[in-house]
Structures are given as C-alpha cells and as structure tokens.
Short mmCIF file of C-alpha atoms and ligand atoms in Angstrom, two decimals:
data_model
loop_
_atom_site.label_atom_id
_atom_site.label_comp_id
_atom_site.label_asym_id
_atom_site.label_seq_id
_atom_site.Cartn_x
_atom_site.Cartn_y
_atom_site.Cartn_z
CA MET A 1 -30.54 -3.74 13.21
CA PRO A 2 -32.54 -4.17 9.93
CA PRO A 3 -30.50 -4.40 6.71
CA GLU A 4 -29.69 -1.11 4.96
CA ARG A 5 -32.19 -0.53 2.18
CA THR A 6 -31.82 0.59 -1.40
CA PRO A 7 -34.90 1.78 -3.36
CA GLU A 8 -37.11 -1.21 -4.33
CA LYS A 9 -36.38 -1.22 -8.06
CA ALA A 10 -32.69 -0.31 -7.81
CA ARG A 11 -30.03 -2.95 -8.40
CA HIS A 12 -27.48 -2.62 -5.67
CA ILE A 13 -23.76 -2.94 -6.52
CA LEU A 14 -21.74 -3.34 -3.33
CA ILE A 15 -17.96 -2.89 -3.40
CA ILE A 16 -15.88 -4.10 -0.45
CA GLY A 17 -12.73 -1.97 -0.30
CA GLY A 18 -12.00 1.48 -1.70
CA GLY A 19 -8.38 0.88 -2.72
CA TYR A 20 -7.06 0.45 -6.25
CA VAL A 21 -9.63 -2.10 -7.40
CA GLY A 22 -12.54 -0.75 -5.37
CA MET A 23 -12.10 2.91 -6.23
CA TYR A 24 -11.30 2.42 -9.91
CA THR A 25 -14.20 -0.03 -10.33
CA ALA A 26 -16.62 2.43 -8.72
CA LEU A 27 -15.20 5.30 -10.77
CA ARG A 28 -15.78 3.46 -14.03
CA LEU A 29 -19.20 2.21 -13.00
CA GLN A 30 -20.40 5.69 -12.10
CA LYS A 31 -19.30 6.83 -15.56
CA LYS A 32 -20.73 3.90 -17.52
CA LEU A 33 -23.98 3.69 -15.57
CA ARG A 34 -24.50 7.44 -15.31
CA ALA A 35 -28.05 7.36 -16.75
CA GLU A 36 -29.08 4.37 -14.60
CA LEU A 37 -27.70 6.07 -11.48
CA ARG A 38 -29.56 9.28 -12.29
CA ARG A 39 -32.84 7.38 -12.79
CA GLY A 40 -32.31 5.49 -9.55
CA ASP A 41 -32.17 2.12 -11.35
CA VAL A 42 -28.76 1.37 -9.86
CA GLU A 43 -27.08 2.17 -6.55
CA ILE A 44 -23.38 1.75 -5.85
CA THR A 45 -22.01 1.48 -2.32
CA VAL A 46 -18.31 1.37 -1.43
CA ILE A 47 -17.34 0.21 2.07
CA ASP A 48 -13.87 0.93 3.41
CA PRO A 49 -12.57 1.71 6.90
CA GLN A 50 -10.73 4.70 5.41
CA SER A 51 -12.35 7.65 3.67
CA TYR A 52 -9.53 7.72 1.13
CA MET A 53 -7.72 5.56 -1.40
CA THR A 54 -3.97 5.31 -0.82
CA TYR A 55 -1.64 5.57 -3.80
CA GLN A 56 0.86 3.10 -2.31
CA PRO A 57 3.74 3.56 -4.80
CA PHE A 58 4.12 7.10 -3.41
CA LEU A 59 4.33 5.98 0.24
CA PRO A 60 8.16 5.79 0.22
CA GLU A 61 8.34 9.39 -1.04
CA ALA A 62 5.82 10.45 1.60
CA ALA A 63 7.91 8.71 4.28
CA ALA A 64 11.02 10.49 3.01
CA GLY A 65 9.35 13.89 3.20
CA ASN A 66 9.42 14.55 -0.57
CA LEU A 67 5.63 14.47 -0.64
CA GLU A 68 3.03 15.68 1.84
CA PRO A 69 1.28 12.46 3.04
CA ARG A 70 -2.19 13.95 2.46
CA HIS A 71 -1.33 14.37 -1.21
CA VAL A 72 -0.75 10.65 -1.80
CA VAL A 73 -4.34 9.74 -0.92
CA ALA A 74 -7.52 10.40 -2.93
CA PRO A 75 -10.66 11.28 -0.93
CA LEU A 76 -13.31 8.71 -1.83
CA ARG A 77 -16.32 11.00 -1.32
CA ARG A 78 -14.93 13.61 -3.64
CA VAL A 79 -13.93 11.12 -6.34
CA LEU A 80 -17.01 8.90 -6.12
CA ARG A 81 -19.69 11.57 -6.13
CA ARG A 82 -22.44 9.33 -7.47
CA CYS A 83 -21.69 6.43 -5.10
CA ARG A 84 -22.54 5.95 -1.44
CA VAL A 85 -19.38 5.70 0.66
CA ARG A 86 -19.67 3.89 3.98
CA ASN A 87 -16.71 3.90 6.36
CA GLY A 88 -16.45 0.69 8.25
CA TYR A 89 -14.90 -2.75 8.41
CA VAL A 90 -16.59 -5.62 6.60
CA THR A 91 -16.60 -8.47 9.09
CA ARG A 92 -18.67 -11.07 7.22
CA ILE A 93 -19.54 -11.97 3.65
CA ASP A 94 -22.52 -14.32 3.46
CA HIS A 95 -23.12 -14.88 -0.22
CA ALA A 96 -25.76 -17.54 0.39
CA ARG A 97 -27.91 -14.67 1.77
CA LYS A 98 -26.41 -12.01 -0.55
CA SER A 99 -25.49 -10.11 2.55
CA VAL A 100 -22.44 -8.38 3.97
CA THR A 101 -22.02 -7.32 7.59
CA TYR A 102 -19.88 -4.35 8.45
CA CYS A 103 -18.96 -2.35 11.53
CA PRO A 104 -19.55 1.30 10.75
CA ALA A 105 -16.85 3.74 11.84
CA GLY A 106 -17.20 4.68 15.49
CA THR A 107 -18.98 1.48 16.54
CA ASP A 108 -17.84 -1.65 18.33
CA SER A 109 -15.23 -3.29 16.11
CA ALA A 110 -15.83 -6.62 17.89
CA GLY A 111 -18.99 -6.91 15.86
CA ALA A 112 -21.75 -6.22 18.40
CA ASP A 113 -22.88 -3.22 16.37
CA GLY A 114 -22.50 -4.90 12.97
CA ARG A 115 -24.81 -3.62 10.27
CA GLU A 116 -26.13 -5.79 7.47
CA ILE A 117 -26.25 -4.66 3.87
CA ARG A 118 -27.73 -6.61 0.95
CA TYR A 119 -26.52 -6.64 -2.62
CA ASP A 120 -27.39 -7.76 -6.14
CA PHE A 121 -23.83 -7.48 -7.42
CA LEU A 122 -20.79 -7.87 -5.15
CA VAL A 123 -17.19 -6.80 -5.78
CA VAL A 124 -14.60 -8.25 -3.40
CA ALA A 125 -11.61 -5.87 -3.31
CA ALA A 126 -10.33 -5.88 0.27
CA GLY A 127 -6.67 -6.09 -0.84
CA SER A 128 -4.01 -7.62 1.35
CA ILE A 129 -2.35 -7.36 4.73
CA SER A 130 1.29 -7.92 5.72
CA ARG A 131 2.24 -11.60 5.80
CA LEU A 132 3.74 -12.07 9.26
CA LEU A 133 5.73 -15.08 10.43
CA PRO A 134 5.87 -16.37 14.00
CA ILE A 135 9.22 -14.71 14.77
CA PRO A 136 9.76 -13.89 18.47
CA GLY A 137 9.53 -10.13 19.11
CA LEU A 138 8.42 -9.23 15.56
CA GLY A 139 4.86 -8.32 16.58
CA ASP A 140 6.16 -6.12 19.44
CA CYS A 141 8.80 -4.04 17.71
CA GLY A 142 8.30 -4.45 13.95
CA ILE A 143 6.26 -2.17 11.72
CA GLY A 144 4.77 -2.73 8.27
CA PHE A 145 4.80 -0.37 5.31
CA LYS A 146 1.42 -0.50 3.62
CA THR A 147 -0.52 2.48 4.89
CA VAL A 148 -0.05 6.23 4.92
CA GLU A 149 -0.18 6.11 8.73
CA GLU A 150 2.79 3.71 8.75
CA ALA A 151 4.68 5.98 6.34
CA ILE A 152 4.11 9.01 8.60
CA TYR A 153 5.06 7.00 11.67
CA LEU A 154 8.28 5.72 10.08
CA ARG A 155 9.37 9.17 8.99
CA ASN A 156 8.90 10.50 12.54
CA HIS A 157 10.47 7.40 14.02
CA VAL A 158 13.64 7.51 11.86
CA LEU A 159 14.16 11.22 12.54
CA HIS A 160 13.57 10.58 16.24
CA GLN A 161 16.32 7.94 16.18
CA LEU A 162 18.72 10.66 15.01
CA ASP A 163 17.51 12.86 17.91
CA ILE A 164 18.18 9.96 20.32
CA ALA A 165 21.68 9.38 18.96
CA ALA A 166 22.51 13.09 19.05
CA SER A 167 21.26 13.42 22.63
CA ASN A 168 23.20 10.43 23.96
CA GLU A 169 26.78 11.34 23.23
CA GLY A 170 29.06 8.99 25.13
CA ASP A 171 26.49 6.19 25.41
CA GLU A 172 27.67 4.03 22.54
CA ARG A 173 25.12 1.29 23.05
CA VAL A 174 22.13 3.64 22.86
CA ARG A 175 23.60 5.46 19.89
CA ARG A 176 24.40 2.29 17.98
CA ARG A 177 20.92 0.90 18.56
CA ALA A 178 19.24 4.17 17.48
CA LEU A 179 21.35 4.34 14.33
CA THR A 180 20.64 0.76 13.21
CA PHE A 181 17.76 0.37 10.74
CA VAL A 182 16.74 -3.10 9.56
CA PHE A 183 14.29 -3.87 6.76
CA VAL A 184 13.10 -7.41 6.05
CA GLY A 185 11.80 -8.26 2.56
CA ALA A 186 13.34 -6.85 -0.63
CA GLY A 187 10.33 -6.34 -2.91
CA PHE A 188 9.02 -2.94 -4.09
CA ALA A 189 7.87 -1.75 -0.71
CA GLY A 190 10.98 -2.78 1.24
CA ILE A 191 13.64 -1.59 -1.20
CA GLU A 192 11.94 1.72 -1.96
CA ALA A 193 11.20 2.46 1.71
CA LEU A 194 14.77 1.58 2.75
CA ALA A 195 16.38 3.59 -0.06
CA GLU A 196 14.19 6.68 0.42
CA LEU A 197 14.50 6.75 4.20
CA GLU A 198 18.28 6.24 4.11
CA ASP A 199 18.48 9.12 1.64
CA MET A 200 16.38 11.30 3.95
CA ALA A 201 18.41 10.40 7.06
CA ARG A 202 21.71 11.09 5.26
CA ASP A 203 20.33 14.46 4.18
CA ALA A 204 19.16 15.23 7.72
CA LEU A 205 22.65 14.54 9.15
CA LYS A 206 23.67 18.01 7.94
CA TRP A 207 21.82 19.25 11.01
CA TYR A 208 23.30 16.64 13.36
CA PRO A 209 27.01 17.51 13.48
CA GLY A 210 27.59 14.94 16.22
CA ILE A 211 26.60 11.99 13.99
CA LYS A 212 28.77 10.74 11.12
CA ALA A 213 27.10 9.04 8.15
CA GLU A 214 29.32 5.95 8.70
CA GLU A 215 27.80 5.51 12.16
CA MET A 216 24.41 4.72 10.62
CA ARG A 217 23.78 1.10 9.76
CA TRP A 218 21.09 0.42 7.15
CA MET A 219 20.42 -3.20 6.31
CA MET A 220 18.13 -5.22 4.04
CA VAL A 221 17.51 -8.84 5.05
CA GLU A 222 16.05 -11.01 2.27
CA ALA A 223 15.27 -14.73 2.39
CA THR A 224 15.78 -15.44 -1.33
CA ASP A 225 18.90 -14.87 -3.44
CA ARG A 226 17.63 -11.75 -5.24
CA ILE A 227 16.23 -8.32 -4.57
CA LEU A 228 13.56 -6.29 -6.36
CA PRO A 229 12.35 -9.19 -8.53
CA GLU A 230 9.86 -6.79 -10.13
CA VAL A 231 12.64 -5.25 -12.30
CA GLY A 232 14.23 -8.57 -13.34
CA PRO A 233 17.49 -10.27 -12.25
CA GLU A 234 19.92 -7.93 -14.05
CA MET A 235 18.44 -4.70 -12.71
CA GLY A 236 17.95 -6.34 -9.30
CA ARG A 237 21.70 -7.05 -9.18
CA TRP A 238 22.43 -3.48 -10.28
CA THR A 239 20.14 -2.15 -7.52
CA ALA A 240 21.93 -4.27 -4.90
CA GLU A 241 25.29 -2.90 -6.08
CA ALA A 242 24.02 0.71 -6.13
CA LEU A 243 22.68 0.37 -2.58
CA ARG A 244 25.90 -1.29 -1.37
CA LYS A 245 27.89 1.65 -2.77
CA ARG A 246 25.80 3.88 -0.52
CA GLY A 247 26.93 1.79 2.44
CA ILE A 248 23.66 -0.14 2.75
CA GLU A 249 24.13 -3.81 3.68
CA ILE A 250 22.19 -6.26 1.54
CA LYS A 251 21.97 -9.71 3.06
CA THR A 252 20.33 -12.20 0.71
CA GLU A 253 19.54 -15.83 1.61
CA THR A 254 19.29 -14.65 5.21
CA LEU A 255 16.38 -14.96 7.62
CA LEU A 256 15.31 -12.91 10.61
CA LYS A 257 15.20 -15.44 13.47
CA SER A 258 14.28 -13.23 16.41
CA ALA A 259 13.71 -9.59 17.36
CA GLU A 260 12.96 -9.85 21.07
CA ASN A 261 13.53 -6.56 22.90
CA ARG A 262 14.86 -5.11 19.64
CA ARG A 263 17.73 -7.63 19.62
CA ILE A 264 17.99 -8.81 16.03
CA VAL A 265 19.16 -12.39 15.44
CA LEU A 266 19.85 -13.39 11.84
CA SER A 267 20.23 -16.85 10.34
CA ASP A 268 23.86 -16.05 9.35
CA GLY A 269 24.68 -15.90 13.06
CA GLU A 270 24.84 -12.12 13.42
CA GLU A 271 23.24 -10.54 16.51
CA PHE A 272 22.84 -6.85 17.25
CA GLU A 273 20.34 -4.28 18.53
CA ALA A 274 18.26 -2.14 16.18
CA GLY A 275 16.01 0.83 16.97
CA THR A 276 14.04 0.26 13.75
CA LEU A 277 12.67 -2.94 12.28
CA VAL A 278 10.48 -2.69 9.18
CA TRP A 279 8.70 -5.81 7.93
CA THR A 280 7.95 -5.82 4.20
CA ALA A 281 8.30 -9.54 3.55
CA GLY A 282 5.22 -10.04 1.42
CA VAL A 283 1.48 -9.79 1.69
CA LYS A 284 -1.44 -12.16 1.98
CA ALA A 285 -5.09 -11.75 1.01
CA HIS A 286 -7.22 -9.94 3.55
CA PRO A 287 -8.55 -12.49 6.09
CA VAL A 288 -12.16 -11.34 5.64
CA VAL A 289 -12.28 -13.26 2.35
CA ARG A 290 -10.96 -16.46 3.92
CA GLU A 291 -13.76 -16.35 6.48
CA SER A 292 -16.47 -15.94 3.82
CA ASP A 293 -18.49 -18.59 1.99
CA LEU A 294 -16.76 -17.74 -1.30
CA PRO A 295 -14.40 -20.28 -2.95
CA ILE A 296 -10.89 -19.76 -1.56
CA ASP A 297 -7.51 -21.18 -2.66
CA ASP A 298 -4.80 -22.57 -0.37
CA LYS A 299 -3.30 -19.07 0.01
CA GLY A 300 -6.57 -17.56 1.23
CA ARG A 301 -7.36 -15.75 -2.04
CA VAL A 302 -10.80 -15.68 -3.66
CA ILE A 303 -10.73 -17.89 -6.74
CA ALA A 304 -11.55 -15.67 -9.71
CA THR A 305 -12.05 -16.55 -13.36
CA ALA A 306 -10.34 -14.71 -16.22
CA GLU A 307 -13.56 -12.68 -16.49
CA LEU A 308 -12.99 -11.58 -12.89
CA THR A 309 -16.13 -13.29 -11.65
CA VAL A 310 -15.81 -15.53 -8.61
CA GLU A 311 -15.61 -19.15 -9.71
CA GLY A 312 -18.99 -20.83 -9.85
CA LEU A 313 -20.98 -17.77 -8.76
CA GLU A 314 -23.14 -15.27 -10.60
CA ARG A 315 -22.75 -11.52 -10.08
CA VAL A 316 -19.87 -11.82 -7.64
CA TYR A 317 -16.54 -10.39 -8.81
CA ALA A 318 -13.04 -10.21 -7.35
CA ALA A 319 -9.69 -8.71 -8.36
CA GLY A 320 -6.47 -7.26 -6.97
CA ASP A 321 -4.38 -8.54 -4.07
CA ASN A 322 -7.24 -10.54 -2.48
CA ALA A 323 -7.97 -12.57 -5.64
CA ARG A 324 -6.36 -15.39 -7.57
CA VAL A 325 -6.75 -14.26 -11.17
CA PRO A 326 -5.41 -16.45 -14.00
CA ASP A 327 -2.69 -14.77 -16.05
CA LEU A 328 -3.71 -15.61 -19.61
CA THR A 329 -0.36 -14.38 -20.95
CA ASP A 330 1.51 -16.96 -18.88
CA THR A 331 -0.33 -20.29 -18.95
CA GLY A 332 -0.55 -21.93 -15.58
CA ASP A 333 0.38 -18.82 -13.61
CA TYR A 334 -1.64 -16.17 -11.77
CA CYS A 335 -1.44 -12.38 -11.80
CA ALA A 336 1.05 -10.98 -9.28
CA PRO A 337 -0.33 -8.70 -6.56
CA ASN A 338 0.58 -5.26 -7.90
CA ALA A 339 -1.00 -1.97 -8.87
CA GLN A 340 -0.37 -2.54 -12.55
CA HIS A 341 -2.78 -5.48 -12.57
CA ALA A 342 -5.15 -3.99 -9.97
CA VAL A 343 -5.93 -0.86 -12.01
CA ARG A 344 -6.43 -2.74 -15.26
CA GLN A 345 -8.46 -5.49 -13.62
CA ALA A 346 -10.73 -2.84 -12.10
CA LYS A 347 -11.51 -1.49 -15.57
CA ARG A 348 -12.32 -4.94 -16.97
CA LEU A 349 -14.29 -5.86 -13.86
CA ALA A 350 -16.46 -2.74 -14.09
CA ASP A 351 -17.07 -3.37 -17.80
CA ASN A 352 -18.09 -6.96 -17.05
CA ILE A 353 -20.56 -5.79 -14.40
CA VAL A 354 -22.08 -3.43 -16.96
CA ALA A 355 -22.17 -6.31 -19.49
CA ASP A 356 -23.98 -8.55 -16.97
CA TYR A 357 -26.38 -5.76 -16.09
CA ARG A 358 -27.22 -5.26 -19.76
CA GLY A 359 -27.25 -8.98 -20.64
CA LYS A 360 -24.19 -8.70 -22.89
CA PRO A 361 -21.20 -11.12 -22.98
CA ARG A 362 -18.31 -10.55 -20.57
CA LYS A 363 -14.69 -10.31 -21.70
CA GLN A 364 -11.57 -11.86 -20.23
CA TYR A 365 -8.81 -9.96 -18.48
CA VAL A 366 -5.56 -10.16 -20.45
CA HIS A 367 -2.54 -8.06 -19.61
CA ALA A 368 1.13 -8.87 -20.10
CA TYR A 369 3.26 -7.43 -17.30
CA VAL A 370 5.22 -4.52 -18.79
CA GLY A 371 7.89 -4.27 -16.10
CA SER A 372 8.44 -1.80 -13.30
CA VAL A 373 9.97 1.42 -12.10
CA ALA A 374 11.30 2.05 -8.60
CA GLY A 375 12.61 5.13 -6.80
CA LEU A 376 15.77 4.70 -4.73
CA GLY A 377 15.98 8.18 -3.19
CA LEU A 378 16.24 11.68 -4.64
CA HIS A 379 17.54 11.53 -8.25
CA LYS A 380 18.14 7.77 -8.03
CA GLY A 381 16.05 5.00 -9.53
CA VAL A 382 15.86 1.78 -11.50
CA ALA A 383 13.46 0.78 -14.28
CA ASN A 384 12.77 -2.11 -16.59
CA VAL A 385 9.79 -1.30 -18.78
CA TYR A 386 9.00 -3.05 -22.08
CA GLY A 387 12.52 -4.49 -21.87
CA ILE A 388 14.09 -1.01 -21.74
CA LYS A 389 16.45 -0.93 -18.76
CA LEU A 390 17.24 2.39 -17.15
CA ARG A 391 19.15 3.36 -14.03
CA GLY A 392 20.01 6.47 -12.04
CA LEU A 393 18.52 9.87 -12.85
CA LEU A 394 16.66 8.79 -15.99
CA ALA A 395 14.97 5.89 -14.19
CA TRP A 396 14.09 8.16 -11.26
CA PHE A 397 12.54 10.67 -13.68
CA MET A 398 10.58 7.88 -15.34
CA HIS A 399 9.42 6.60 -11.93
CA ARG A 400 8.11 10.05 -11.03
CA THR A 401 6.43 10.84 -14.35
CA TYR A 402 4.86 7.38 -14.62
CA HIS A 403 3.38 7.48 -11.13
CA LEU A 404 2.28 11.09 -11.50
CA SER A 405 0.34 10.11 -14.61
CA ARG A 406 -1.29 7.25 -12.65
CA MET A 407 -2.13 9.27 -9.53
CA PRO A 408 -5.91 9.62 -9.35
CA THR A 409 -7.53 13.06 -9.76
CA THR A 410 -6.12 16.24 -11.27
CA ASN A 411 -6.22 17.84 -7.83
CA ARG A 412 -3.76 15.27 -6.45
CA LYS A 413 -1.56 15.42 -9.56
CA MET A 414 -1.24 19.20 -9.10
CA ARG A 415 -0.48 18.91 -5.39
CA VAL A 416 2.19 16.24 -5.95
CA THR A 417 3.76 18.40 -8.69
CA ALA A 418 3.70 21.40 -6.34
CA ASP A 419 5.44 19.36 -3.60
CA TRP A 420 8.20 18.32 -5.99
CA THR A 421 8.59 21.85 -7.33
CA LEU A 422 8.90 23.32 -3.83
CA ALA A 423 11.50 20.67 -3.02
CA PHE A 424 13.75 22.17 -5.72
CA PHE A 425 13.87 25.46 -3.86
CA PHE A 426 13.69 24.49 -0.21
CA ARG A 427 15.54 21.95 1.89
CA ARG A 428 13.74 18.81 3.00
CA GLU A 429 11.72 19.12 6.21
CA ILE A 430 13.51 17.26 9.02
CA VAL A 431 11.28 17.84 12.04
CA SER A 432 10.20 14.67 13.85
CA LEU A 433 6.70 15.20 15.18
CA GLY A 434 6.77 12.43 17.75
CA GLU A 435 3.73 13.89 19.49
CA LEU A 436 1.57 12.84 16.54
CA GLU A 437 1.61 9.35 18.01
CA ARG A 438 0.79 10.53 21.53
CA PRO A 439 -1.27 13.69 21.06
CA ARG A 440 -3.10 13.40 24.41
CA GLU A 441 -0.06 12.67 26.60
CA GLU A 442 0.46 16.23 27.85
CA PHE A 443 -3.24 16.79 28.38
CA GLU A 444 -3.51 13.56 30.42
CA LEU A 445 -0.55 14.64 32.52
CA ALA A 446 -2.20 17.99 33.18
CA SER A 447 -5.46 16.28 34.13
CA LYS A 448 -3.66 14.29 36.84
CA GLY A 449 -2.91 17.62 38.55
C1 FAD B 501 4.84 0.68 -0.26
C2 FAD B 501 4.22 0.02 -1.46
C3 FAD B 501 4.69 0.36 -2.73
C4 FAD B 501 4.14 -0.25 -3.85
N1 FAD B 501 4.60 0.11 -5.07
C5 FAD B 501 4.08 -0.44 -6.18
C6 FAD B 501 4.56 -0.07 -7.47
O1 FAD B 501 5.45 0.76 -7.59
N2 FAD B 501 3.97 -0.66 -8.54
C7 FAD B 501 2.96 -1.57 -8.43
O2 FAD B 501 2.47 -2.10 -9.44
N3 FAD B 501 2.50 -1.97 -7.22
C8 FAD B 501 3.02 -1.41 -6.10
N4 FAD B 501 2.54 -1.78 -4.87
C9 FAD B 501 1.46 -2.80 -4.76
C10 FAD B 501 0.06 -2.15 -4.97
O3 FAD B 501 -0.08 -0.98 -4.23
C11 FAD B 501 -1.04 -3.17 -4.61
O4 FAD B 501 -0.85 -4.33 -5.38
C12 FAD B 501 -2.44 -2.59 -4.89
O5 FAD B 501 -2.70 -1.57 -3.97
C13 FAD B 501 -3.53 -3.68 -4.78
O6 FAD B 501 -4.79 -3.11 -4.96
P1 FAD B 501 -6.06 -3.68 -4.17
O7 FAD B 501 -7.23 -2.85 -4.57
O8 FAD B 501 -6.14 -5.14 -4.32
O9 FAD B 501 -5.72 -3.41 -2.63
P2 FAD B 501 -5.61 -2.01 -1.87
O10 FAD B 501 -5.24 -0.91 -2.80
O11 FAD B 501 -4.74 -2.26 -0.70
O12 FAD B 501 -7.10 -1.76 -1.38
C14 FAD B 501 -7.77 -2.55 -0.45
C15 FAD B 501 -8.77 -1.68 0.28
O13 FAD B 501 -9.62 -2.50 1.06
C16 FAD B 501 -9.84 -1.88 2.30
N5 FAD B 501 -10.20 -2.91 3.27
C17 FAD B 501 -9.37 -3.75 3.92
N6 FAD B 501 -10.07 -4.52 4.74
C18 FAD B 501 -11.37 -4.19 4.62
C19 FAD B 501 -12.57 -4.63 5.22
N7 FAD B 501 -12.58 -5.62 6.13
N8 FAD B 501 -13.72 -4.02 4.86
C20 FAD B 501 -13.72 -3.03 3.93
N9 FAD B 501 -12.62 -2.59 3.34
C21 FAD B 501 -11.46 -3.16 3.66
C22 FAD B 501 -8.52 -1.18 2.60
O14 FAD B 501 -8.68 -0.14 3.55
C23 FAD B 501 -8.10 -0.69 1.23
O15 FAD B 501 -8.59 0.61 0.99
C24 FAD B 501 3.09 -1.20 -3.71
C25 FAD B 501 2.61 -1.54 -2.44
C26 FAD B 501 3.17 -0.94 -1.32
C27 FAD B 501 2.65 -1.31 0.04
#
C-alpha cells in the first residue's frame, strides 16, 4: 500500500500515542499552530489503537463504581478537532526513512495489512505496558490495572466473586478462594485499586447477608520494604497502618513465587488459593520503541534530552513513560513515569516543536516533583504535596479536587462531578455484569440449536 499522503507543502507532525503526552501535545499544537493548520501549512496526525485518552488516576474510582467508566476517558476526535486521528497500532518506527508503519483498526494485527505514514516531525508517546516477570501461572490468571477495560473487568470480577461465595454456602474451599483478593505491587495503581475495590466490596456486603466482612481476605504483596513511595516514607507508613486497620494484609519484602491454577505461593512460605490476582508491579516502556532505530537505554526507553528531543536526532521528540528524560532538578536522575511529568512534558514538547518549526531556540524541561495525592476508598485518602502532609477526609477531598481540575475537557469535568453528586444521594451500584466479557455466549448457544 502506498504511504499516506499529506498535501505537498504541508509539514507533517506525527504523534504516536494519544495518551497523556500524545493528547496534550496535539492539543497545544493545534492551539499554537492554529493559523498554519488553517492555511494547510501543517498537518497533525495522532495514531492510537483507542479512540480515547484514559485519565488513569481515575481508574480506581471507575473500578469501584464511584465513576462511570466512560466519564474517565476523553474522546480524541472531539478534543483534537484540527488533527487527524487514526486508530491503529504502530508496529514499526523507521526513522532512517522518516516512516512509521501502523495496523489500522480492523485489519490484520500481525502486520500483513500495515500502512506506512511519513512524517517531518515525530513525537514518540506510546507510554508503557505492565512489567511482567516469569512467574508460573501469572500470565494465565493475573490481570493488570492500566486500562479502562481492565478497570471494568475487575469491578465485575470482584462482585462476581461475592456472587460465587454467596452461592456456595457449605463449600468452604470455593468460598475462601472467591473471597481472597491479592494485589502485587504497592505503587499508585496497586494501592489505590486495592483500597477502592476493598471499600466497594465491603459496601456491597450489605446485600450479601451470608458473607461476613472478616471472611474476605485482601492482601498487598510488595517486594520492597515500603508502600506508596510517591507520597514519601512517612505517609507510606501511615497508609500501611490505615489499610491494616481495615483488615487488609500488607506484606512487604515479599515476592510472588507462583500462581499456577490460582494457587498463590509467596516467598515467606505462605500458600493459598485466590480468586483474584492483580499485577501492578511496575511498568516498562512500550516495546514498539525498543524495536525502532531510535537510541534506546538499557530499560528500553527512548533516550531524550532535557529539551525532549531524541538524543542525536533532529525533529524527533519523546516524553512520558516511554522516554528517559533527565530530571534537571535532581542531577544524575531521570523523571519518574507519572502523569505529573507527562502533562508538563507535553506542554514543553509542543512548544519546542513550534520553536523548531519557526526557527527559534528550544527550552529545557524543568519540573520539581511536587508530591502526590492518592484515594484510598470513599472519604479516605493520603496526600503529600509541597511538603504538606494530609490524611483521611481532607486528603481524599484534595485527591478529588486536584484530579477533577486536571481531567481534560469541561464535558468530562461536569460528568465526573455529576457522578460524585449522584453518589451522595444513591447507593453504589453493585450489579456484576459478567456477560460484558462474554456477550455472544448465549447467541452462540442458540445457534447450535
Ligand atoms: C491506575 C493508575 C493510576 C495512576 N495514578 C496516577 C496519579 O495519581 N498521579 C500520577 O502522576 N500518575 C498516575 N499514574 C501514571 C500515569 O497515568 C502515567 O504516568 C501517564 O499516563 C503516562 O503518560 P504517557 O502519555 O507516557 O502514557 P499513556 O497515557 O499510557 O499513553 C500512551 C498511549 O499510547 C498508546 N499506544 C500504546 N501502544 C501504541 C502503539 N503501538 N501505537 C500507537 N499508540 C500506542 C496507548 O493506547 C495510550 O493511549 C497512574 C497510572 C495508573 C495505571
């Protein structure tokens, strides 16, 4: 298939990924290059398999049923009205030819139908994927927590485990397995997902008179000696204590050794069955960047300069989870993979593209990490921002207001606010829609006669 064309005189800016970095870069470019876009001097294309950007910090609340999952994503076509959005998977970056190959949605993902697209400026923002370890059984029964689909699945799955336990009175083994929930990896994603889902399940037990809260076993397994490093050691210790008071087991300096057939084996010698295993033990740069001809570090990240250009290359830029960006506020270190950096890097990156386009000097990315907020269930939270340490209701309120202010588009802000407001008046929804994962099952059965 011939490469996709842009008008002859137009400079083509191609953005791989429509997540934090990709969407915010495109948003700023379409604002700053408005006149050029109108004249047809510039074209911007964003390629992403999804047609939406996911606001990941709200995934735990979506999983817990406090937010409607559709409201935690921003539709790319609506937000990026002056950009071309292409849904598909980038399979190859060939900078020597200034070309990217992608598999458009609905075509052969193995690459046979790959389509080539050329660029003048390239932004590499494919983010990260879960960092898996070769643990027996993990690939078969574990689940990650990075996408809105995983959040929806987990919500249904956890509620379904309560259904299983309630429907198997007398079968202790089945009940115990269904009511055991194990999370591995105590960063943002793991702690927030665990805390929110436990809160939801405890709430749901009101409708399951046959299950006592003490029968549920919620556990965090963490390899290092601390949890939630994003809020600092003191608040991390406080979080561990607060979760323990809720009956949640926190096992630090412990490794998951095996999960074959849902039988969990831990490095401290404990063995038991668990109906739920969530893997949130870190991320690694998306493999598409490792397979490219761009300079890559030993962790598979694109090597970026402080100006967010790719080292040694002209008009190629990278930021976010898939890039190694020097942290100029901490000599010798690199920016951590988080939304705080991703959003700010996107702004600087877009401004540097505009500077290059106009022949002006680029600026460096400098941002000192200001700390973090985390939700731990309804009315519970922890925060350490600008050295101010908060816990409980105040921190939870700060978590919500901060993320609401960051949520892209007024439309989504209003919908999230409406969800929270409704939650004041109505009880949390506790239906498990298991069929969402197997929508054709009944139809297939019917077709067999
Ligand atoms: C549950 C959870 C909670 C979090 N909470 C916080 C928080 O409270 N605070 C905070 O600072 N950070 C938080 N983070 C981290 C933060 O969300 C990430 O650091 C941020 O999303 C990184 O932005 P990015 O643009 O690099 O990647 P992403 O936002 O992940 O975007 C990458 C995009 O690339 C697309 N893509 C992937 N592969 C391809 C391909 N082959 N071709 C084309 N497109 C591709 C993806 O579909 C995605 O849209 C959280 C993360 C998770 C998972």
